[in-house]
Amino acid sequence: MKVSLAEIVEGQLKEVDLEIEDKIRVLSYFGDEIPLVTPVVFKGKAYDANGDIYIKGIVESMAEYSCCRCLKKFQQKIIGEVHEKLIKEHSPKAEVDEYFLIKNNMIDISEIMENTLILSLPMKIICDENCKGLCLVCGKNLNEQACDCEKDEIDPRLAKLKDLLQ
Ligand SMILES: [Zn+2]
Ligand SMILES: [Zn+2]
């Protein structure tokens, strides 16, 4: 989705409020696809500070994750903060990847929203801090049901040592 910043680029306004809703279906992140189950909302503003144009605001949506321990699907709000300098096309910095470009007085707000959400993804996706995960032997979800499998509960440091000895 493109948003016009003409009034700021041309100097009529110093600041414009932006409230944008866009549909981004999935976030692609290192080969993982994380579905977004609600539209992505951006609330913030674009403003001119001494001739440089910035965008600032909050991006929000609801993501559907799969727990990395028990594989259960769960939904969780995802919120990211944007504060980026926007670079005008044809300016010397326009080639630099890390900036968002203003082309024909427009910015690609979807790209900014998507990037912000990807950076805001949790490091570790778990349904609950106390998630017990799946049994490595029988595959049961141990949050729902205990099992009687024999598990080698070896201290990971000792396991390393055991590997070395073999
Ligand atoms: Zn889990
Ligand atoms: Zn088991």
GROMACS .gro file of N, CA and C in nm, residues 135 137-138 140 142 145-151:
model
   36
  135CYS      N    1   0.679  -3.548   2.435
  135CYS     CA    2   0.766  -3.657   2.479
  135CYS      C    3   0.851  -3.701   2.361
  137VAL      N    4   0.993  -3.971   2.321
  137VAL     CA    5   0.976  -4.113   2.292
  137VAL      C    6   0.842  -4.141   2.223
  138CYS      N    7   0.730  -4.100   2.288
  138CYS     CA    8   0.599  -4.136   2.232
  138CYS      C    9   0.530  -4.020   2.160
  140LYS      N   10   0.366  -3.768   2.281
  140LYS     CA   11   0.251  -3.707   2.348
  140LYS      C   12   0.282  -3.564   2.390
  142LEU      N   13   0.300  -3.328   2.652
  142LEU     CA   14   0.312  -3.347   2.796
  142LEU      C   15   0.239  -3.240   2.877
  145GLN      N   16  -0.106  -3.444   2.894
  145GLN     CA   17  -0.108  -3.580   2.946
  145GLN      C   18   0.035  -3.623   2.978
  146ALA      N   19   0.051  -3.683   3.094
  146ALA     CA   20   0.182  -3.738   3.126
  146ALA      C   21   0.195  -3.874   3.059
  147CYS      N   22   0.316  -3.921   3.041
  147CYS     CA   23   0.333  -4.055   2.986
  147CYS      C   24   0.433  -4.130   3.072
  148ASP      N   25   0.443  -4.259   3.049
  148ASP     CA   26   0.530  -4.341   3.134
  148ASP      C   27   0.661  -4.376   3.066
  149CYS      N   28   0.693  -4.305   2.960
  149CYS     CA   29   0.816  -4.340   2.889
  149CYS      C   30   0.938  -4.320   2.977
  150GLU      N   31   1.036  -4.403   2.955
  150GLU     CA   32   1.165  -4.386   3.022
  150GLU      C   33   1.237  -4.272   2.952
  151LYS      N   34   1.276  -4.178   3.029
  151LYS     CA   35   1.353  -4.070   2.965
  151LYS      C   36   1.488  -4.060   3.031
   0.00000   0.00000   0.00000
